[in-house]
JSON list of C-alpha atoms in Angstrom, two decimals:
[
{"chain": "A", "resi": 80, "resn": "GLU", "atom": "CA", "xyz": [-0.81, 52.48, 122.34]},
{"chain": "A", "resi": 81, "resn": "ASP", "atom": "CA", "xyz": [-2.54, 51.93, 119.02]},
{"chain": "A", "resi": 82, "resn": "LYS", "atom": "CA", "xyz": [-1.11, 49.06, 117.00]},
{"chain": "A", "resi": 83, "resn": "VAL", "atom": "CA", "xyz": [-1.55, 47.98, 113.37]},
{"chain": "A", "resi": 84, "resn": "VAL", "atom": "CA", "xyz": [0.04, 44.73, 112.16]},
{"chain": "A", "resi": 85, "resn": "GLN", "atom": "CA", "xyz": [0.21, 43.70, 108.53]},
{"chain": "A", "resi": 86, "resn": "SER", "atom": "CA", "xyz": [1.08, 40.32, 107.10]},
{"chain": "A", "resi": 87, "resn": "PRO", "atom": "CA", "xyz": [2.85, 39.10, 105.20]},
{"chain": "A", "resi": 88, "resn": "LEU", "atom": "CA", "xyz": [5.56, 41.76, 105.18]},
{"chain": "A", "resi": 89, "resn": "SER", "atom": "CA", "xyz": [6.54, 40.72, 101.68]},
{"chain": "A", "resi": 90, "resn": "LEU", "atom": "CA", "xyz": [4.99, 38.55, 99.01]},
{"chain": "A", "resi": 91, "resn": "VAL", "atom": "CA", "xyz": [6.16, 37.46, 95.58]},
{"chain": "A", "resi": 92, "resn": "VAL", "atom": "CA", "xyz": [3.64, 35.95, 93.16]},
{"chain": "A", "resi": 93, "resn": "HIS", "atom": "CA", "xyz": [3.24, 35.47, 89.43]},
{"chain": "A", "resi": 94, "resn": "GLU", "atom": "CA", "xyz": [1.07, 37.56, 87.19]},
{"chain": "A", "resi": 95, "resn": "GLY", "atom": "CA", "xyz": [-2.50, 36.32, 87.20]},
{"chain": "A", "resi": 96, "resn": "ASP", "atom": "CA", "xyz": [-2.40, 35.01, 90.76]},
{"chain": "A", "resi": 97, "resn": "THR", "atom": "CA", "xyz": [-4.81, 36.19, 93.44]},
{"chain": "A", "resi": 98, "resn": "VAL", "atom": "CA", "xyz": [-3.36, 37.62, 96.64]},
{"chain": "A", "resi": 99, "resn": "THR", "atom": "CA", "xyz": [-4.80, 38.36, 100.06]},
{"chain": "A", "resi": 100, "resn": "LEU", "atom": "CA", "xyz": [-3.14, 40.90, 102.32]},
{"chain": "A", "resi": 101, "resn": "ASN", "atom": "CA", "xyz": [-3.95, 41.00, 106.01]},
{"chain": "A", "resi": 102, "resn": "CYS", "atom": "CA", "xyz": [-4.22, 43.78, 108.54]},
{"chain": "A", "resi": 103, "resn": "SER", "atom": "CA", "xyz": [-5.03, 43.40, 112.22]},
{"chain": "A", "resi": 104, "resn": "TYR", "atom": "CA", "xyz": [-5.34, 46.22, 114.69]},
{"chain": "A", "resi": 105, "resn": "GLU", "atom": "CA", "xyz": [-5.64, 47.09, 118.34]},
{"chain": "A", "resi": 106, "resn": "VAL", "atom": "CA", "xyz": [-6.82, 50.62, 118.88]},
{"chain": "A", "resi": 107, "resn": "THR", "atom": "CA", "xyz": [-8.93, 52.53, 121.33]},
{"chain": "A", "resi": 108, "resn": "ASN", "atom": "CA", "xyz": [-12.03, 54.18, 119.88]},
{"chain": "A", "resi": 109, "resn": "PHE", "atom": "CA", "xyz": [-11.75, 52.82, 116.35]},
{"chain": "A", "resi": 110, "resn": "ARG", "atom": "CA", "xyz": [-13.14, 55.08, 113.64]},
{"chain": "A", "resi": 111, "resn": "SER", "atom": "CA", "xyz": [-12.02, 53.72, 110.31]},
{"chain": "A", "resi": 112, "resn": "LEU", "atom": "CA", "xyz": [-9.47, 51.54, 108.54]},
{"chain": "A", "resi": 113, "resn": "LEU", "atom": "CA", "xyz": [-7.84, 52.68, 105.34]},
{"chain": "A", "resi": 114, "resn": "TRP", "atom": "CA", "xyz": [-5.81, 50.93, 102.67]},
{"chain": "A", "resi": 115, "resn": "TYR", "atom": "CA", "xyz": [-3.20, 52.74, 100.62]},
{"chain": "A", "resi": 116, "resn": "LYS", "atom": "CA", "xyz": [-0.92, 51.71, 97.75]},
{"chain": "A", "resi": 117, "resn": "GLN", "atom": "CA", "xyz": [2.55, 53.20, 97.75]},
{"chain": "A", "resi": 118, "resn": "GLU", "atom": "CA", "xyz": [4.92, 52.93, 94.83]},
{"chain": "A", "resi": 119, "resn": "LYS", "atom": "CA", "xyz": [7.86, 55.29, 94.71]},
{"chain": "A", "resi": 120, "resn": "LYS", "atom": "CA", "xyz": [6.00, 58.35, 95.88]},
{"chain": "A", "resi": 121, "resn": "ALA", "atom": "CA", "xyz": [3.19, 59.20, 98.24]},
{"chain": "A", "resi": 122, "resn": "PRO", "atom": "CA", "xyz": [0.52, 56.72, 99.34]},
{"chain": "A", "resi": 123, "resn": "THR", "atom": "CA", "xyz": [-2.48, 56.54, 97.04]},
{"chain": "A", "resi": 124, "resn": "PHE", "atom": "CA", "xyz": [-5.84, 56.04, 98.71]},
{"chain": "A", "resi": 125, "resn": "LEU", "atom": "CA", "xyz": [-7.61, 52.75, 97.90]},
{"chain": "A", "resi": 126, "resn": "PHE", "atom": "CA", "xyz": [-10.40, 52.10, 100.40]},
{"chain": "A", "resi": 127, "resn": "MET", "atom": "CA", "xyz": [-11.83, 53.29, 103.66]},
{"chain": "A", "resi": 128, "resn": "LEU", "atom": "CA", "xyz": [-13.79, 50.82, 105.77]},
{"chain": "A", "resi": 129, "resn": "THR", "atom": "CA", "xyz": [-15.93, 51.67, 108.76]},
{"chain": "A", "resi": 130, "resn": "SER", "atom": "CA", "xyz": [-18.58, 48.93, 108.92]},
{"chain": "A", "resi": 131, "resn": "SER", "atom": "CA", "xyz": [-18.11, 45.21, 109.37]},
{"chain": "A", "resi": 132, "resn": "GLY", "atom": "CA", "xyz": [-18.98, 42.78, 106.61]},
{"chain": "A", "resi": 133, "resn": "ILE", "atom": "CA", "xyz": [-19.49, 45.29, 103.82]},
{"chain": "A", "resi": 134, "resn": "GLU", "atom": "CA", "xyz": [-17.14, 44.62, 100.93]},
{"chain": "A", "resi": 135, "resn": "LYS", "atom": "CA", "xyz": [-15.69, 47.55, 99.07]},
{"chain": "A", "resi": 136, "resn": "LYS", "atom": "CA", "xyz": [-14.67, 46.86, 95.50]},
{"chain": "A", "resi": 137, "resn": "SER", "atom": "CA", "xyz": [-12.73, 48.72, 92.86]},
{"chain": "A", "resi": 138, "resn": "GLY", "atom": "CA", "xyz": [-11.89, 46.77, 89.74]},
{"chain": "A", "resi": 139, "resn": "ARG", "atom": "CA", "xyz": [-9.70, 43.82, 90.72]},
{"chain": "A", "resi": 140, "resn": "LEU", "atom": "CA", "xyz": [-9.27, 45.09, 94.27]},
{"chain": "A", "resi": 141, "resn": "SER", "atom": "CA", "xyz": [-11.64, 44.46, 97.12]},
{"chain": "A", "resi": 142, "resn": "SER", "atom": "CA", "xyz": [-11.51, 44.82, 100.87]},
{"chain": "A", "resi": 143, "resn": "ILE", "atom": "CA", "xyz": [-13.59, 43.90, 103.88]},
{"chain": "A", "resi": 144, "resn": "LEU", "atom": "CA", "xyz": [-13.49, 44.70, 107.58]},
{"chain": "A", "resi": 145, "resn": "ASP", "atom": "CA", "xyz": [-14.28, 42.51, 110.58]},
{"chain": "A", "resi": 146, "resn": "LYS", "atom": "CA", "xyz": [-14.71, 44.77, 113.61]},
{"chain": "A", "resi": 147, "resn": "LYS", "atom": "CA", "xyz": [-15.38, 41.85, 115.93]},
{"chain": "A", "resi": 148, "resn": "GLU", "atom": "CA", "xyz": [-12.11, 40.10, 115.14]},
{"chain": "A", "resi": 149, "resn": "LEU", "atom": "CA", "xyz": [-10.30, 43.41, 114.51]},
{"chain": "A", "resi": 150, "resn": "PHE", "atom": "CA", "xyz": [-8.90, 42.75, 111.08]},
{"chain": "A", "resi": 151, "resn": "SER", "atom": "CA", "xyz": [-9.25, 43.60, 107.45]},
{"chain": "A", "resi": 152, "resn": "ILE", "atom": "CA", "xyz": [-8.17, 41.92, 104.24]},
{"chain": "A", "resi": 153, "resn": "LEU", "atom": "CA", "xyz": [-7.29, 43.37, 100.86]},
{"chain": "A", "resi": 154, "resn": "ASN", "atom": "CA", "xyz": [-7.77, 41.05, 97.90]},
{"chain": "A", "resi": 155, "resn": "ILE", "atom": "CA", "xyz": [-6.27, 41.54, 94.48]},
{"chain": "A", "resi": 156, "resn": "THR", "atom": "CA", "xyz": [-7.40, 39.16, 91.73]},
{"chain": "A", "resi": 157, "resn": "ALA", "atom": "CA", "xyz": [-5.72, 38.53, 88.37]},
{"chain": "A", "resi": 158, "resn": "THR", "atom": "CA", "xyz": [-2.63, 40.42, 89.51]},
{"chain": "A", "resi": 159, "resn": "GLN", "atom": "CA", "xyz": [-0.59, 42.47, 87.06]},
{"chain": "A", "resi": 160, "resn": "THR", "atom": "CA", "xyz": [2.99, 43.72, 87.25]},
{"chain": "A", "resi": 161, "resn": "GLY", "atom": "CA", "xyz": [1.59, 47.21, 87.85]},
{"chain": "A", "resi": 162, "resn": "ASP", "atom": "CA", "xyz": [0.17, 45.99, 91.14]},
{"chain": "A", "resi": 163, "resn": "SER", "atom": "CA", "xyz": [3.72, 45.70, 92.50]},
{"chain": "A", "resi": 164, "resn": "ALA", "atom": "CA", "xyz": [3.91, 48.17, 95.38]},
{"chain": "A", "resi": 165, "resn": "ILE", "atom": "CA", "xyz": [3.83, 48.47, 99.14]},
{"chain": "A", "resi": 166, "resn": "TYR", "atom": "CA", "xyz": [0.30, 48.17, 100.46]},
{"chain": "A", "resi": 167, "resn": "LEU", "atom": "CA", "xyz": [-0.25, 50.11, 103.67]},
{"chain": "A", "resi": 168, "resn": "CYS", "atom": "CA", "xyz": [-3.02, 49.60, 106.15]},
{"chain": "A", "resi": 169, "resn": "ALA", "atom": "CA", "xyz": [-3.81, 52.49, 108.49]},
{"chain": "A", "resi": 170, "resn": "VAL", "atom": "CA", "xyz": [-6.27, 52.95, 111.29]},
{"chain": "A", "resi": 171, "resn": "ARG", "atom": "CA", "xyz": [-7.86, 56.12, 112.47]},
{"chain": "A", "resi": 172, "resn": "ALA", "atom": "CA", "xyz": [-8.87, 56.19, 116.11]},
{"chain": "A", "resi": 173, "resn": "ALA", "atom": "CA", "xyz": [-10.69, 58.93, 117.94]},
{"chain": "A", "resi": 174, "resn": "GLY", "atom": "CA", "xyz": [-8.36, 60.79, 120.23]},
{"chain": "A", "resi": 175, "resn": "GLY", "atom": "CA", "xyz": [-10.85, 63.28, 121.55]},
{"chain": "A", "resi": 176, "resn": "GLY", "atom": "CA", "xyz": [-9.80, 65.82, 118.96]},
{"chain": "A", "resi": 177, "resn": "ALA", "atom": "CA", "xyz": [-8.34, 65.76, 115.50]},
{"chain": "A", "resi": 178, "resn": "ASP", "atom": "CA", "xyz": [-6.84, 62.40, 114.63]},
{"chain": "A", "resi": 179, "resn": "GLY", "atom": "CA", "xyz": [-4.03, 61.20, 112.45]},
{"chain": "A", "resi": 180, "resn": "LEU", "atom": "CA", "xyz": [-3.48, 57.74, 111.05]},
{"chain": "A", "resi": 181, "resn": "THR", "atom": "CA", "xyz": [-1.48, 54.91, 112.57]},
{"chain": "A", "resi": 182, "resn": "PHE", "atom": "CA", "xyz": [0.09, 52.84, 109.83]},
{"chain": "A", "resi": 183, "resn": "GLY", "atom": "CA", "xyz": [1.16, 49.24, 109.72]},
{"chain": "A", "resi": 184, "resn": "LYS", "atom": "CA", "xyz": [4.59, 48.40, 108.32]},
{"chain": "A", "resi": 185, "resn": "GLY", "atom": "CA", "xyz": [3.12, 47.52, 104.96]},
{"chain": "A", "resi": 186, "resn": "THR", "atom": "CA", "xyz": [3.15, 44.48, 102.69]},
{"chain": "A", "resi": 187, "resn": "HIS", "atom": "CA", "xyz": [5.70, 44.66, 99.91]},
{"chain": "A", "resi": 188, "resn": "LEU", "atom": "CA", "xyz": [4.01, 42.92, 96.99]},
{"chain": "A", "resi": 189, "resn": "ILE", "atom": "CA", "xyz": [6.02, 41.90, 93.94]},
{"chain": "A", "resi": 190, "resn": "ILE", "atom": "CA", "xyz": [4.27, 40.56, 90.87]},
{"chain": "A", "resi": 191, "resn": "GLN", "atom": "CA", "xyz": [6.55, 38.64, 88.55]},
{"chain": "A", "resi": 192, "resn": "PRO", "atom": "CA", "xyz": [5.69, 38.41, 84.85]},
{"chain": "B", "resi": 53, "resn": "ASP", "atom": "CA", "xyz": [-8.67, 70.92, 92.01]},
{"chain": "B", "resi": 54, "resn": "THR", "atom": "CA", "xyz": [-8.58, 67.53, 93.64]},
{"chain": "B", "resi": 55, "resn": "GLU", "atom": "CA", "xyz": [-5.04, 67.14, 94.81]},
{"chain": "B", "resi": 56, "resn": "VAL", "atom": "CA", "xyz": [-2.59, 68.04, 97.52]},
{"chain": "B", "resi": 57, "resn": "THR", "atom": "CA", "xyz": [0.55, 69.76, 96.27]},
{"chain": "B", "resi": 58, "resn": "GLN", "atom": "CA", "xyz": [3.87, 70.05, 98.02]},
{"chain": "B", "resi": 59, "resn": "THR", "atom": "CA", "xyz": [6.95, 72.12, 97.35]},
{"chain": "B", "resi": 60, "resn": "PRO", "atom": "CA", "xyz": [9.80, 71.65, 96.93]},
{"chain": "B", "resi": 61, "resn": "LYS", "atom": "CA", "xyz": [9.96, 68.08, 95.62]},
{"chain": "B", "resi": 62, "resn": "HIS", "atom": "CA", "xyz": [13.53, 67.72, 96.82]},
{"chain": "B", "resi": 63, "resn": "LEU", "atom": "CA", "xyz": [15.50, 69.68, 99.40]},
{"chain": "B", "resi": 64, "resn": "VAL", "atom": "CA", "xyz": [19.10, 69.38, 100.51]},
{"chain": "B", "resi": 65, "resn": "MET", "atom": "CA", "xyz": [20.11, 71.45, 103.50]},
{"chain": "B", "resi": 66, "resn": "GLY", "atom": "CA", "xyz": [22.92, 71.81, 105.98]},
{"chain": "B", "resi": 67, "resn": "MET", "atom": "CA", "xyz": [22.47, 71.47, 109.70]},
{"chain": "B", "resi": 68, "resn": "THR", "atom": "CA", "xyz": [22.67, 75.24, 110.21]},
{"chain": "B", "resi": 69, "resn": "ASN", "atom": "CA", "xyz": [20.17, 76.15, 107.50]},
{"chain": "B", "resi": 70, "resn": "LYS", "atom": "CA", "xyz": [16.59, 77.32, 107.92]},
{"chain": "B", "resi": 71, "resn": "LYS", "atom": "CA", "xyz": [14.13, 76.13, 105.29]},
{"chain": "B", "resi": 72, "resn": "SER", "atom": "CA", "xyz": [10.41, 75.61, 104.91]},
{"chain": "B", "resi": 73, "resn": "LEU", "atom": "CA", "xyz": [8.26, 72.93, 103.32]},
{"chain": "B", "resi": 74, "resn": "LYS", "atom": "CA", "xyz": [4.97, 73.99, 101.83]},
{"chain": "B", "resi": 75, "resn": "CYS", "atom": "CA", "xyz": [1.70, 72.15, 101.30]},
{"chain": "B", "resi": 76, "resn": "GLU", "atom": "CA", "xyz": [-1.43, 73.38, 99.58]},
{"chain": "B", "resi": 77, "resn": "GLN", "atom": "CA", "xyz": [-4.89, 72.01, 98.84]},
{"chain": "B", "resi": 78, "resn": "HIS", "atom": "CA", "xyz": [-7.96, 73.62, 97.35]},
{"chain": "B", "resi": 79, "resn": "MET", "atom": "CA", "xyz": [-10.48, 70.90, 98.07]},
{"chain": "B", "resi": 80, "resn": "GLY", "atom": "CA", "xyz": [-12.07, 72.76, 100.97]},
{"chain": "B", "resi": 81, "resn": "HIS", "atom": "CA", "xyz": [-10.52, 70.36, 103.45]},
{"chain": "B", "resi": 82, "resn": "ARG", "atom": "CA", "xyz": [-10.30, 71.67, 106.99]},
{"chain": "B", "resi": 83, "resn": "ALA", "atom": "CA", "xyz": [-7.82, 69.18, 108.43]},
{"chain": "B", "resi": 84, "resn": "MET", "atom": "CA", "xyz": [-4.20, 68.97, 107.34]},
{"chain": "B", "resi": 85, "resn": "TYR", "atom": "CA", "xyz": [-1.40, 66.71, 108.47]},
{"chain": "B", "resi": 86, "resn": "TRP", "atom": "CA", "xyz": [2.36, 66.30, 108.37]},
{"chain": "B", "resi": 87, "resn": "TYR", "atom": "CA", "xyz": [3.85, 62.81, 108.27]},
{"chain": "B", "resi": 88, "resn": "LYS", "atom": "CA", "xyz": [7.48, 61.73, 108.19]},
{"chain": "B", "resi": 89, "resn": "GLN", "atom": "CA", "xyz": [8.46, 58.60, 106.31]},
{"chain": "B", "resi": 90, "resn": "LYS", "atom": "CA", "xyz": [11.89, 57.04, 106.55]},
{"chain": "B", "resi": 91, "resn": "ALA", "atom": "CA", "xyz": [13.08, 54.57, 103.93]},
{"chain": "B", "resi": 92, "resn": "LYS", "atom": "CA", "xyz": [11.27, 51.23, 104.06]},
{"chain": "B", "resi": 93, "resn": "LYS", "atom": "CA", "xyz": [9.12, 52.39, 106.98]},
{"chain": "B", "resi": 94, "resn": "PRO", "atom": "CA", "xyz": [5.48, 53.47, 107.10]},
{"chain": "B", "resi": 95, "resn": "PRO", "atom": "CA", "xyz": [4.53, 57.13, 107.51]},
{"chain": "B", "resi": 96, "resn": "GLU", "atom": "CA", "xyz": [4.58, 58.47, 111.06]},
{"chain": "B", "resi": 97, "resn": "LEU", "atom": "CA", "xyz": [2.27, 61.25, 112.14]},
{"chain": "B", "resi": 98, "resn": "MET", "atom": "CA", "xyz": [3.96, 64.49, 113.20]},
{"chain": "B", "resi": 99, "resn": "PHE", "atom": "CA", "xyz": [1.29, 67.21, 113.36]},
{"chain": "B", "resi": 100, "resn": "VAL", "atom": "CA", "xyz": [-2.43, 67.62, 112.83]},
{"chain": "B", "resi": 101, "resn": "TYR", "atom": "CA", "xyz": [-4.18, 70.91, 112.16]},
{"chain": "B", "resi": 102, "resn": "SER", "atom": "CA", "xyz": [-7.94, 71.09, 112.38]},
{"chain": "B", "resi": 103, "resn": "TYR", "atom": "CA", "xyz": [-9.62, 74.33, 111.37]},
{"chain": "B", "resi": 104, "resn": "GLU", "atom": "CA", "xyz": [-6.22, 76.02, 111.35]},
{"chain": "B", "resi": 105, "resn": "LYS", "atom": "CA", "xyz": [-5.49, 75.09, 114.93]},
{"chain": "B", "resi": 106, "resn": "LEU", "atom": "CA", "xyz": [-2.78, 72.66, 115.95]},
{"chain": "B", "resi": 107, "resn": "SER", "atom": "CA", "xyz": [-4.48, 69.75, 117.62]},
{"chain": "B", "resi": 108, "resn": "ILE", "atom": "CA", "xyz": [-1.85, 67.05, 117.71]},
{"chain": "B", "resi": 109, "resn": "ASN", "atom": "CA", "xyz": [1.90, 67.26, 118.08]},
{"chain": "B", "resi": 110, "resn": "GLU", "atom": "CA", "xyz": [3.23, 63.75, 118.35]},
{"chain": "B", "resi": 111, "resn": "SER", "atom": "CA", "xyz": [6.26, 64.65, 120.49]},
{"chain": "B", "resi": 112, "resn": "VAL", "atom": "CA", "xyz": [8.12, 66.10, 117.55]},
{"chain": "B", "resi": 113, "resn": "PRO", "atom": "CA", "xyz": [11.39, 67.97, 118.30]},
{"chain": "B", "resi": 114, "resn": "SER", "atom": "CA", "xyz": [11.16, 71.76, 118.30]},
{"chain": "B", "resi": 115, "resn": "ARG", "atom": "CA", "xyz": [13.49, 71.99, 115.32]},
{"chain": "B", "resi": 116, "resn": "PHE", "atom": "CA", "xyz": [10.31, 71.23, 113.34]},
{"chain": "B", "resi": 117, "resn": "SER", "atom": "CA", "xyz": [7.78, 74.05, 113.56]},
{"chain": "B", "resi": 118, "resn": "PRO", "atom": "CA", "xyz": [4.42, 73.79, 111.78]},
{"chain": "B", "resi": 119, "resn": "GLU", "atom": "CA", "xyz": [2.32, 76.69, 110.65]},
{"chain": "B", "resi": 120, "resn": "CYS", "atom": "CA", "xyz": [-1.14, 76.85, 109.13]},
{"chain": "B", "resi": 121, "resn": "PRO", "atom": "CA", "xyz": [-1.64, 80.37, 107.71]},
{"chain": "B", "resi": 122, "resn": "ASN", "atom": "CA", "xyz": [-5.09, 79.51, 106.35]},
{"chain": "B", "resi": 123, "resn": "SER", "atom": "CA", "xyz": [-7.26, 76.50, 105.63]},
{"chain": "B", "resi": 124, "resn": "SER", "atom": "CA", "xyz": [-5.56, 75.81, 102.30]},
{"chain": "B", "resi": 125, "resn": "LEU", "atom": "CA", "xyz": [-1.93, 76.11, 103.34]},
{"chain": "B", "resi": 126, "resn": "LEU", "atom": "CA", "xyz": [0.32, 74.20, 105.67]},
{"chain": "B", "resi": 127, "resn": "ASN", "atom": "CA", "xyz": [3.99, 74.92, 106.23]},
{"chain": "B", "resi": 128, "resn": "LEU", "atom": "CA", "xyz": [6.71, 73.06, 108.06]},
{"chain": "B", "resi": 129, "resn": "HIS", "atom": "CA", "xyz": [9.61, 75.26, 109.14]},
{"chain": "B", "resi": 130, "resn": "LEU", "atom": "CA", "xyz": [12.93, 73.51, 109.59]},
{"chain": "B", "resi": 131, "resn": "HIS", "atom": "CA", "xyz": [15.85, 74.76, 111.66]},
{"chain": "B", "resi": 132, "resn": "ALA", "atom": "CA", "xyz": [19.02, 73.12, 112.93]},
{"chain": "B", "resi": 133, "resn": "LEU", "atom": "CA", "xyz": [18.08, 69.70, 111.61]},
{"chain": "B", "resi": 134, "resn": "GLN", "atom": "CA", "xyz": [20.14, 66.58, 112.06]},
{"chain": "B", "resi": 135, "resn": "PRO", "atom": "CA", "xyz": [21.17, 64.07, 109.38]},
{"chain": "B", "resi": 136, "resn": "GLU", "atom": "CA", "xyz": [18.74, 61.54, 110.87]},
{"chain": "B", "resi": 137, "resn": "ASP", "atom": "CA", "xyz": [15.90, 63.91, 109.96]},
{"chain": "B", "resi": 138, "resn": "SER", "atom": "CA", "xyz": [16.47, 63.03, 106.32]},
{"chain": "B", "resi": 139, "resn": "ALA", "atom": "CA", "xyz": [13.23, 61.47, 105.11]},
{"chain": "B", "resi": 140, "resn": "LEU", "atom": "CA", "xyz": [10.20, 61.89, 102.88]},
{"chain": "B", "resi": 141, "resn": "TYR", "atom": "CA", "xyz": [7.87, 64.47, 104.41]},
{"chain": "B", "resi": 142, "resn": "LEU", "atom": "CA", "xyz": [4.28, 63.90, 103.44]},
{"chain": "B", "resi": 143, "resn": "CYS", "atom": "CA", "xyz": [1.41, 66.31, 103.73]},
{"chain": "B", "resi": 144, "resn": "ALA", "atom": "CA", "xyz": [-2.16, 65.05, 103.79]},
{"chain": "B", "resi": 145, "resn": "SER", "atom": "CA", "xyz": [-5.57, 66.62, 104.05]},
{"chain": "B", "resi": 146, "resn": "SER", "atom": "CA", "xyz": [-9.08, 65.47, 104.85]},
{"chain": "B", "resi": 147, "resn": "LEU", "atom": "CA", "xyz": [-12.48, 67.07, 104.73]},
{"chain": "B", "resi": 148, "resn": "ASP", "atom": "CA", "xyz": [-13.08, 67.49, 108.43]},
{"chain": "B", "resi": 149, "resn": "ASN", "atom": "CA", "xyz": [-11.18, 65.61, 111.05]},
{"chain": "B", "resi": 150, "resn": "MET", "atom": "CA", "xyz": [-14.17, 65.28, 113.33]},
{"chain": "B", "resi": 151, "resn": "LEU", "atom": "CA", "xyz": [-16.20, 63.34, 110.78]},
{"chain": "B", "resi": 152, "resn": "LYS", "atom": "CA", "xyz": [-16.33, 59.59, 111.16]},
{"chain": "B", "resi": 153, "resn": "ASN", "atom": "CA", "xyz": [-15.85, 58.89, 107.47]},
{"chain": "B", "resi": 154, "resn": "ASN", "atom": "CA", "xyz": [-12.86, 60.91, 106.54]},
{"chain": "B", "resi": 155, "resn": "GLU", "atom": "CA", "xyz": [-10.35, 59.85, 103.93]},
{"chain": "B", "resi": 156, "resn": "GLN", "atom": "CA", "xyz": [-6.92, 61.41, 104.04]},
{"chain": "B", "resi": 157, "resn": "PHE", "atom": "CA", "xyz": [-5.34, 62.27, 100.72]},
{"chain": "B", "resi": 158, "resn": "PHE", "atom": "CA", "xyz": [-1.58, 62.59, 100.48]},
{"chain": "B", "resi": 159, "resn": "GLY", "atom": "CA", "xyz": [0.59, 64.97, 98.56]},
{"chain": "B", "resi": 160, "resn": "PRO", "atom": "CA", "xyz": [3.61, 63.72, 96.61]},
{"chain": "B", "resi": 161, "resn": "GLY", "atom": "CA", "xyz": [6.00, 64.52, 99.44]},
{"chain": "B", "resi": 162, "resn": "THR", "atom": "CA", "xyz": [9.23, 66.44, 99.84]},
{"chain": "B", "resi": 163, "resn": "ARG", "atom": "CA", "xyz": [12.39, 64.34, 99.85]},
{"chain": "B", "resi": 164, "resn": "LEU", "atom": "CA", "xyz": [14.61, 66.01, 102.45]},
{"chain": "B", "resi": 165, "resn": "THR", "atom": "CA", "xyz": [18.33, 65.35, 102.83]},
{"chain": "B", "resi": 166, "resn": "VAL", "atom": "CA", "xyz": [20.21, 66.90, 105.72]},
{"chain": "B", "resi": 167, "resn": "LEU", "atom": "CA", "xyz": [23.98, 67.01, 105.33]}
]
């Protein structure tokens, strides 16, 4: 059974801090790892990672994948209160046909002013 | 048009009702998905359609019945639901499920309450 584990499950920091969110996975036939941000509504796509060691960056957010050690990290620098959300990591594995995503439980990030 | 839309936004139904959730995208995506998300839990995959054919049904009870009339539309028909089926139902789409690099984009969801 495919498994995605995120840590920490919750994190409270002050505005301006840098945070690192972790995601480890055990899946058969890995295809890609995706990060989403979820506030009160649907998950918003952040990054998709397929290759090891290549950092993806978008503003203050960045992410990298290690396919040998089976994990990914999501970094947020100079955090703002608007970064408060649940950050979901999901893995897509090839199931021989069309594939859905297996999600981790998420990291609930709270940025205090 | 670069988004996935879902209707209705909210739905309250009784256990004997029949209702349908609708999802639409006009991005030319050929794979569409239904996920169920309970409060404080991550989304769980229910169904996957690829090129309008059902390819995955993750052991979902038969009171949930998906339908994909065409490549832009995805429905979820609901009948004889239970209160524990109350959740946020998310639709997603992706370009082509067989591609290696294939982001899934989510709609805003339908908040379903079963009384």
